[in-house]
Amino acid sequence: MFYVAVRILLYDKARSLITLVGVIFAVGLIFNQLGIFLGLMETSSVIIDNTPGDIWITSKNSKNFDFAQPFPEYTRNLVLGDNGVQWAEKLIVAWGIINQKEGGTEQLEIVGFNVDTGVGGPWEMKEGSTDLLRNGNFAIIDESAMGRLGNISVGEYRDVFSRRLQIVGICKGVKSFTTAPVMYMSFPLAQKLVNYLPSESTVFIIVKVAPGVPVQGVAKRLRTLLKGNDVYTKSEFSFKTRYYWAVETGVGFSFLLTIIISFLVGILIVGQTIYNSTMEHIKEFGTLKAMGADNSDIYKIIISQAMINALIGYVASLIITFLTAGLYDAIGMVLSVSWWVNLLVLLLTVCMCIIAAFISIRRIKKIDPAILFRG
Amino acid sequence: MTEALVTRELCKVYQEGSIQVTAVQPCSITLCAGEVIGLFGPSGSGKTTLLSILGCILRPTSGELSVFGQTVSHLDENQLPEIRRKYISFIFQAFNLFPALTAFENILLGLRIKGVVGSEAEDRTAKMLQEVGLGHRMHFLPRDMSGGQKQRVAVARALAADCPIILADEPTGNLDISNGRKVMELLKELASEKQCCVVVATHDNRIEDIFDRIVYMEDGFIRRIKRSDT
C-alpha cells in the first residue's frame, strides 16, 4: 500500500508539491520559533550557567539576572561565616550608557567581577586577557556587541557613563536576553562607574560550597541567615531567570502561540490536500473496499501519503533551519537546534500529518457504496 | 448447476427522513455458476440496489442471501469484506481504475486485496492482460488508454482474482456499440471458461442476446425472468 501512496503522490505532482511546501512552511516556522525561543532562554541565563559556583545570593525579590537590585557587600562576610562555604565572590550586573563613535548613546549591560578569581567573568576570550582589567579603566566587550556598537578593536577607547575606558579584550559567547551589549570590567571599577549603585554594594554574591557538603543544606542555612536576601542554587536561579523572561513577560506565550498556529496551519494544509486527493480517488478506494479490502488497507495508503509528506517536509525544513542558523548568528541571535529539539519537531510533524490524515480516514470510513454505481 | 447466489424474500428499505422507500421488494431468485444474467430495468427500478446486496456491499433489510451455500445476510460490516475477497469481483461503468497506477499495477493491486501476491500475482496479471488483448498496453496509465481499453483492464482486474461471482454495473455504459459488445463477449467467454456466475445490471438492449437469463425489474419488483432460449 506504501507503493500505491508513493505512486499517487508522484502522479498528483502539483498537489504533492503544494502539500510539501505547506509542510516545509509549517515545520520551518515551528523549528524557527522553537529554536529562537530556546536560544533566547539559553541567552537569558548564559552568564549564570557559565559561572562557577553553586549558590547565587540576590537582593530580596529580585526576579532575574538582568534587573537585580544592589545590597550591602558586607553580606559576603556573613556568607563566609558558614562552614560549608568554600569561597564567595561579589558580582555587579548593572545598566550603563556607552557613547557611540558617531555620536549618540547605547545601553549596555555592565558586569563587574573579581579579576583575581575570574568568577563571573568571561569564559572564552577571542582576543586579550581578563588579567589586563586590573588596576585601571579597562574593559572587555563581547564580540556580539559589534552589531550595536560598530567595530571595536582592542586598544581603542570608549566612553561609559562619560568615563573613558580602554578596550583590552574581546570575548565571545556572552549575550544578553535584552540584546544589550555586555561589557566586563573589574568589580571596583564597576562599583565606581555605575552611579546609581550605593557605595559598598554588590548585586550578587556567588558561593562555592566546600567539597562533600550538600548544596541544598548550605542554601537552607544561608536563607535562614540572610533575611534581606534571596538565596538560590545555581540551577534554581537559572530557571528563575528563564521563567521570568518566558512566562512573566509573555514572551514564551507568544512563541507558543506561533508554534500552535504553525501546527494548525500545517494540519490544515496537509489535511486539505490529502482530503482533496482522497475525494478524487474516492471511487477507487470504494472499489478496493468492494473487492474486499479492509478499511485498514485504505488507511495505510492515506497514512503513508501523510508520512511521506511529513518526513520529506521535515528533512527539508531541518536543512533550511541549519542553513539559516548562520544568518541568525550574523544578526546576533541564537537559534538553538539540539537533538531533542529535532526529535520534538519530528514528533510534532508526524502528529500534524497523522491528524491531517484522520480527516480523510473519517471520510473513508463513511464511503457510501452507492457512489461506486454512479457513472 | 452449482447455486452461486440464492435470495429468499430479500428486501431493501431505505429510510429517508420520515418516509420509507422500498428499493427492492421481497424477491427470491437463484443464480448459478456458469450463468451470465442480465438485470434490466429503468433507472430507479432497484437493479443497482439488488446488485449491491448480491455483492455484499449493502445489507438487506430483511430476507436471506446465500453465497455458495453460506448465509451472509446476517454478517456484520467487519465480516463482509472476507466474503467479498473470497467470492466476488466487480466491474463498474466508470472503470474505477487508479489513475496513478498502470494497467498492470491496477490489476496487481486488486490481486493483492484478494491475497494473491508475488510472482504468482505478476504472472496472472500479465496473462490476464494478454487475454483481454492489452498485452502491449500493460504499462500504460489509464489516461493513455481509450474507454474500451480501460473497461477491458477493469474486466481483467475482475477476472484475474478468479472469483466465482462477477457483478458488473453498466459495464458498457461508457463504451460505443462495438467496444461494448466486445467487452460483453469477452466476459461471457471467460465466465463460461472459468464457470463464473456473472450478473450484469444494464439497460443496454443491444446486448440482450449475450445473457443466459434476463431479469426485468420495475419499481423494486422482479417483474419477469426470461431465458435466452424462450
CSV table of N, CA and C in Angstrom, one decimal, chain A residues 135-247:
chain,number,residue,atom,x,y,z
A,135,ASN,N,43.7,47.2,37.8
A,135,ASN,CA,44.3,48.5,38.0
A,135,ASN,C,44.1,49.5,36.9
A,136,GLY,N,42.9,49.8,36.5
A,136,GLY,CA,42.8,50.8,35.5
A,136,GLY,C,41.4,50.8,34.9
A,137,ASN,N,41.2,51.8,34.0
A,137,ASN,CA,39.9,52.0,33.4
A,137,ASN,C,39.9,51.1,32.1
A,138,PHE,N,39.8,49.8,32.3
A,138,PHE,CA,39.8,48.9,31.2
A,138,PHE,C,38.5,48.1,31.1
A,139,ALA,N,38.2,47.6,29.9
A,139,ALA,CA,37.0,46.8,29.8
A,139,ALA,C,37.2,45.8,28.7
A,140,ILE,N,36.4,44.8,28.8
A,140,ILE,CA,36.3,43.7,27.8
A,140,ILE,C,34.9,43.7,27.2
A,141,ILE,N,34.8,43.6,25.9
A,141,ILE,CA,33.5,43.6,25.3
A,141,ILE,C,33.2,42.3,24.5
A,142,ASP,N,32.0,41.9,24.5
A,142,ASP,CA,31.7,40.7,23.8
A,142,ASP,C,31.6,41.0,22.3
A,143,GLU,N,32.1,40.0,21.5
A,143,GLU,CA,32.1,40.3,20.0
A,143,GLU,C,30.7,40.5,19.5
A,144,SER,N,29.7,40.0,20.1
A,144,SER,CA,28.3,40.2,19.6
A,144,SER,C,27.9,41.7,19.7
A,145,ALA,N,28.6,42.4,20.6
A,145,ALA,CA,28.3,43.8,20.7
A,145,ALA,C,28.5,44.7,19.5
A,146,MET,N,29.3,44.1,18.6
A,146,MET,CA,29.8,44.9,17.5
A,146,MET,C,28.6,45.3,16.5
A,147,GLY,N,27.6,44.5,16.6
A,147,GLY,CA,26.4,44.8,15.8
A,147,GLY,C,25.8,46.1,16.2
A,148,ARG,N,25.8,46.3,17.5
A,148,ARG,CA,25.2,47.5,18.1
A,148,ARG,C,26.2,48.7,18.1
A,149,LEU,N,27.4,48.4,18.4
A,149,LEU,CA,28.3,49.4,18.7
A,149,LEU,C,29.3,49.7,17.6
A,150,GLY,N,29.2,48.9,16.5
A,150,GLY,CA,30.2,49.1,15.4
A,150,GLY,C,31.4,48.3,15.7
A,151,ASN,N,32.3,48.3,14.8
A,151,ASN,CA,33.6,47.6,15.0
A,151,ASN,C,34.4,48.1,16.2
A,152,ILE,N,34.8,47.2,17.0
A,152,ILE,CA,35.6,47.6,18.2
A,152,ILE,C,36.9,46.8,18.1
A,153,SER,N,38.0,47.5,18.3
A,153,SER,CA,39.2,46.7,18.3
A,153,SER,C,39.9,46.9,19.6
A,154,VAL,N,40.7,45.9,20.0
A,154,VAL,CA,41.5,46.0,21.2
A,154,VAL,C,42.4,47.2,21.2
A,155,GLY,N,42.4,48.0,22.2
A,155,GLY,CA,43.2,49.2,22.3
A,155,GLY,C,42.5,50.5,22.1
A,156,GLU,N,41.3,50.4,21.5
A,156,GLU,CA,40.6,51.6,21.3
A,156,GLU,C,39.8,52.1,22.6
A,157,TYR,N,39.4,53.3,22.6
A,157,TYR,CA,38.7,53.8,23.8
A,157,TYR,C,37.2,54.0,23.6
A,158,ARG,N,36.5,53.8,24.6
A,158,ARG,CA,35.0,54.1,24.6
A,158,ARG,C,34.6,54.8,25.9
A,159,ASP,N,33.6,55.7,25.8
A,159,ASP,CA,33.2,56.4,27.0
A,159,ASP,C,31.9,55.7,27.6
A,160,VAL,N,32.0,55.3,28.8
A,160,VAL,CA,30.9,54.7,29.5
A,160,VAL,C,30.6,55.6,30.7
A,161,PHE,N,29.3,56.0,30.8
A,161,PHE,CA,29.0,57.0,31.9
A,161,PHE,C,30.0,58.1,31.9
A,162,SER,N,30.4,58.6,30.7
A,162,SER,CA,31.3,59.7,30.5
A,162,SER,C,32.7,59.4,31.0
A,163,ARG,N,33.0,58.2,31.3
A,163,ARG,CA,34.4,57.9,31.7
A,163,ARG,C,35.0,57.1,30.6
A,164,ARG,N,36.3,57.5,30.2
A,164,ARG,CA,36.9,56.9,29.1
A,164,ARG,C,37.5,55.5,29.5
A,165,LEU,N,37.1,54.5,28.8
A,165,LEU,CA,37.6,53.1,29.1
A,165,LEU,C,38.4,52.6,27.9
A,166,GLN,N,39.5,51.9,28.2
A,166,GLN,CA,40.2,51.3,27.1
A,166,GLN,C,39.7,49.8,26.9
A,167,ILE,N,39.4,49.4,25.7
A,167,ILE,CA,39.0,48.0,25.4
A,167,ILE,C,40.3,47.2,25.4
A,168,VAL,N,40.4,46.2,26.3
A,168,VAL,CA,41.6,45.4,26.4
A,168,VAL,C,41.4,43.9,25.9
A,169,GLY,N,40.2,43.7,25.6
A,169,GLY,CA,39.9,42.3,25.2
A,169,GLY,C,38.5,42.1,24.5
A,170,ILE,N,38.4,41.1,23.7
A,170,ILE,CA,37.1,40.8,23.1
A,170,ILE,C,36.8,39.3,23.5
A,171,CYS,N,35.7,39.1,24.1
A,171,CYS,CA,35.3,37.8,24.5
A,171,CYS,C,34.2,37.3,23.6
A,172,LYS,N,33.8,36.0,23.7
A,172,LYS,CA,32.7,35.5,22.9
A,172,LYS,C,31.8,34.6,23.7
A,173,GLY,N,30.6,34.5,23.1
A,173,GLY,CA,29.6,33.6,23.7
A,173,GLY,C,28.7,34.3,24.8
A,174,VAL,N,28.9,35.6,25.0
A,174,VAL,CA,28.1,36.3,26.1
A,174,VAL,C,27.1,37.2,25.4
A,175,LYS,N,25.9,36.8,25.6
A,175,LYS,CA,24.8,37.6,25.0
A,175,LYS,C,23.8,37.9,26.1
A,176,SER,N,23.1,39.0,26.0
A,176,SER,CA,22.0,39.3,27.0
A,176,SER,C,20.7,39.1,26.3
A,177,PHE,N,19.7,38.6,27.1
A,177,PHE,CA,18.4,38.4,26.6
A,177,PHE,C,17.8,39.7,26.0
A,178,THR,N,18.2,40.8,26.7
A,178,THR,CA,17.7,42.1,26.2
A,178,THR,C,18.4,42.6,24.9
A,179,THR,N,19.4,41.8,24.5
A,179,THR,CA,20.2,42.2,23.3
A,179,THR,C,21.1,43.3,23.5
A,180,ALA,N,21.1,43.9,24.7
A,180,ALA,CA,22.1,45.0,25.0
A,180,ALA,C,23.5,44.4,25.1
A,181,PRO,N,24.5,45.1,24.6
A,181,PRO,CA,25.9,44.6,24.6
A,181,PRO,C,26.4,44.4,26.0
A,182,VAL,N,27.2,43.4,26.2
A,182,VAL,CA,27.7,43.1,27.6
A,182,VAL,C,29.2,43.5,27.7
A,183,MET,N,29.5,44.3,28.7
A,183,MET,CA,30.8,44.8,28.9
A,183,MET,C,31.3,44.3,30.3
A,184,TYR,N,32.5,43.7,30.3
A,184,TYR,CA,33.1,43.3,31.5
A,184,TYR,C,34.1,44.3,32.0
A,185,MET,N,34.2,44.4,33.3
A,185,MET,CA,35.3,45.2,33.9
A,185,MET,C,35.5,44.7,35.3
A,186,SER,N,36.5,45.3,36.0
A,186,SER,CA,36.8,44.8,37.4
A,186,SER,C,35.7,45.2,38.3
A,187,PHE,N,35.5,44.5,39.4
A,187,PHE,CA,34.5,44.8,40.3
A,187,PHE,C,34.6,46.3,40.9
A,188,PRO,N,35.8,46.7,41.3
A,188,PRO,CA,35.9,48.0,41.9
A,188,PRO,C,35.5,49.1,40.8
A,189,LEU,N,35.9,48.9,39.6
A,189,LEU,CA,35.6,49.9,38.6
A,189,LEU,C,34.1,50.0,38.3
A,190,ALA,N,33.5,48.8,38.3
A,190,ALA,CA,32.0,48.8,38.1
A,190,ALA,C,31.3,49.5,39.2
A,191,GLN,N,31.8,49.2,40.4
A,191,GLN,CA,31.3,49.8,41.6
A,191,GLN,C,31.4,51.4,41.6
A,192,LYS,N,32.5,51.8,41.0
A,192,LYS,CA,32.7,53.3,41.0
A,192,LYS,C,31.9,53.9,39.8
A,193,LEU,N,31.9,53.1,38.7
A,193,LEU,CA,31.3,53.7,37.5
A,193,LEU,C,29.8,53.8,37.5
A,194,VAL,N,29.2,52.8,38.0
A,194,VAL,CA,27.7,52.8,37.9
A,194,VAL,C,27.2,53.7,39.0
A,195,ASN,N,26.8,54.9,38.6
A,195,ASN,CA,26.5,55.9,39.5
A,195,ASN,C,25.2,55.7,40.4
A,196,TYR,N,24.4,54.8,39.9
A,196,TYR,CA,23.1,54.6,40.7
A,196,TYR,C,23.3,53.6,41.8
A,197,LEU,N,24.5,52.9,41.8
A,197,LEU,CA,24.7,51.9,42.9
A,197,LEU,C,25.1,52.6,44.2
A,198,PRO,N,24.5,52.2,45.3
A,198,PRO,CA,25.0,52.8,46.6
A,198,PRO,C,26.5,52.3,46.8
A,199,SER,N,27.2,53.1,47.5
A,199,SER,CA,28.6,52.7,47.8
A,199,SER,C,28.6,51.4,48.6
A,200,GLU,N,29.7,50.7,48.4
A,200,GLU,CA,30.0,49.5,49.1
A,200,GLU,C,28.8,48.5,48.9
A,201,SER,N,28.3,48.4,47.7
A,201,SER,CA,27.2,47.4,47.5
A,201,SER,C,27.6,46.5,46.4
A,202,THR,N,26.9,45.4,46.3
A,202,THR,CA,27.1,44.4,45.2
A,202,THR,C,25.7,44.0,44.7
A,203,VAL,N,25.6,43.3,43.6
A,203,VAL,CA,24.3,42.9,43.1
A,203,VAL,C,24.1,41.4,43.3
A,204,PHE,N,25.2,40.7,43.2
A,204,PHE,CA,25.1,39.2,43.5
A,204,PHE,C,26.3,38.8,44.4
A,205,ILE,N,26.1,37.7,45.1
A,205,ILE,CA,27.2,37.0,45.7
A,205,ILE,C,27.1,35.6,45.2
A,206,ILE,N,28.2,35.1,44.7
A,206,ILE,CA,28.2,33.7,44.2
A,206,ILE,C,29.0,32.9,45.2
A,207,VAL,N,28.4,31.8,45.5
A,207,VAL,CA,29.0,30.9,46.6
A,207,VAL,C,29.4,29.6,46.0
A,208,LYS,N,30.6,29.2,46.4
A,208,LYS,CA,31.1,27.8,46.1
A,208,LYS,C,31.0,27.0,47.4
A,209,VAL,N,30.3,25.9,47.3
A,209,VAL,CA,30.2,25.1,48.5
A,209,VAL,C,31.4,24.2,48.6
A,210,ALA,N,31.9,23.9,49.9
A,210,ALA,CA,33.1,23.1,50.1
A,210,ALA,C,32.8,21.7,49.6
A,211,PRO,N,33.8,21.0,49.1
A,211,PRO,CA,33.7,19.6,48.6
A,211,PRO,C,33.0,18.7,49.6
A,212,GLY,N,32.0,18.0,49.2
A,212,GLY,CA,31.4,17.0,50.0
A,212,GLY,C,30.2,17.6,50.8
A,213,VAL,N,30.0,18.9,50.8
A,213,VAL,CA,28.9,19.5,51.6
A,213,VAL,C,27.7,19.6,50.7
A,214,PRO,N,26.5,19.2,51.1
A,214,PRO,CA,25.4,19.3,50.3
A,214,PRO,C,25.0,20.8,50.0
A,215,VAL,N,24.8,21.1,48.7
A,215,VAL,CA,24.5,22.5,48.3
A,215,VAL,C,23.2,22.9,49.0
A,216,GLN,N,22.2,22.1,48.9
A,216,GLN,CA,20.8,22.4,49.5
A,216,GLN,C,20.9,22.8,50.9
A,217,GLY,N,21.8,22.1,51.7
A,217,GLY,CA,21.9,22.3,53.1
A,217,GLY,C,22.5,23.7,53.4
A,218,VAL,N,23.5,24.1,52.6
A,218,VAL,CA,24.2,25.4,52.8
A,218,VAL,C,23.1,26.5,52.3
A,219,ALA,N,22.4,26.2,51.2
A,219,ALA,CA,21.5,27.2,50.8
A,219,ALA,C,20.4,27.5,51.9
A,220,LYS,N,20.0,26.4,52.5
A,220,LYS,CA,18.9,26.5,53.5
A,220,LYS,C,19.5,27.3,54.7
A,221,ARG,N,20.7,27.1,55.1
A,221,ARG,CA,21.3,27.8,56.2
A,221,ARG,C,21.4,29.3,55.9
A,222,LEU,N,21.8,29.5,54.6
A,222,LEU,CA,22.0,30.9,54.2
A,222,LEU,C,20.7,31.7,54.1
A,223,ARG,N,19.6,30.9,53.8
A,223,ARG,CA,18.3,31.6,53.7
A,223,ARG,C,17.9,32.0,55.1
A,224,THR,N,18.2,31.2,56.1
A,224,THR,CA,17.9,31.5,57.5
A,224,THR,C,18.7,32.7,57.9
A,225,LEU,N,19.9,32.7,57.5
A,225,LEU,CA,20.9,33.8,58.0
A,225,LEU,C,20.6,35.1,57.3
A,226,LEU,N,20.3,35.1,56.0
A,226,LEU,CA,20.2,36.3,55.3
A,226,LEU,C,18.7,36.7,55.0
A,227,LYS,N,18.1,37.4,56.0
A,227,LYS,CA,16.7,37.7,55.9
A,227,LYS,C,16.3,38.7,54.8
A,228,GLY,N,17.3,39.5,54.5
A,228,GLY,CA,17.1,40.6,53.5
A,228,GLY,C,17.4,40.1,52.1
A,229,ASN,N,17.8,38.9,51.9
A,229,ASN,CA,18.2,38.4,50.6
A,229,ASN,C,17.5,37.2,50.2
A,230,ASP,N,17.6,36.9,48.9
A,230,ASP,CA,17.1,35.6,48.4
A,230,ASP,C,18.3,34.7,48.0
A,231,VAL,N,18.2,33.4,48.3
A,231,VAL,CA,19.3,32.5,48.1
A,231,VAL,C,18.8,31.4,47.2
A,232,TYR,N,19.5,31.2,46.1
A,232,TYR,CA,19.1,30.2,45.1
A,232,TYR,C,20.3,29.3,44.8
A,233,THR,N,20.0,28.0,44.5
A,233,THR,CA,21.1,27.2,43.9
A,233,THR,C,21.3,27.7,42.5
A,234,LYS,N,22.4,27.4,41.9
A,234,LYS,CA,22.6,27.8,40.5
A,234,LYS,C,21.5,27.5,39.5
A,235,SER,N,21.1,26.2,39.6
A,235,SER,CA,20.0,25.8,38.7
A,235,SER,C,18.7,26.5,39.0
A,236,GLU,N,18.4,26.8,40.3
A,236,GLU,CA,17.2,27.5,40.6
A,236,GLU,C,17.2,28.9,40.0
A,237,PHE,N,18.4,29.5,40.1
A,237,PHE,CA,18.4,30.9,39.7
A,237,PHE,C,18.4,31.0,38.1
A,238,SER,N,19.0,30.0,37.5
A,238,SER,CA,19.0,29.9,36.1
A,238,SER,C,17.5,29.7,35.6
A,239,PHE,N,16.8,28.8,36.3
A,239,PHE,CA,15.4,28.6,35.9
A,239,PHE,C,14.6,29.8,36.2
A,240,LYS,N,14.8,30.4,37.3
A,240,LYS,CA,14.0,31.6,37.7
A,240,LYS,C,14.1,32.7,36.6
A,241,THR,N,15.4,32.9,36.2
A,241,THR,CA,15.6,33.9,35.1
A,241,THR,C,14.9,33.5,33.8
A,242,ARG,N,15.1,32.3,33.4
A,242,ARG,CA,14.4,31.8,32.2
A,242,ARG,C,12.9,31.9,32.3
A,243,TYR,N,12.4,31.5,33.5
A,243,TYR,CA,10.9,31.6,33.8
A,243,TYR,C,10.4,33.0,33.6
A,244,TYR,N,11.2,33.9,34.2
A,244,TYR,CA,10.8,35.3,34.2
A,244,TYR,C,10.6,35.8,32.7
A,245,TRP,N,11.6,35.5,31.9
A,245,TRP,CA,11.5,36.0,30.5
A,245,TRP,C,10.5,35.3,29.7
A,246,ALA,N,10.4,34.0,30.0
A,246,ALA,CA,9.5,33.2,29.2
A,246,ALA,C,8.0,33.4,29.6
A,247,VAL,N,7.8,33.4,30.9
A,247,VAL,CA,6.4,33.4,31.4
A,247,VAL,C,5.9,34.8,31.8
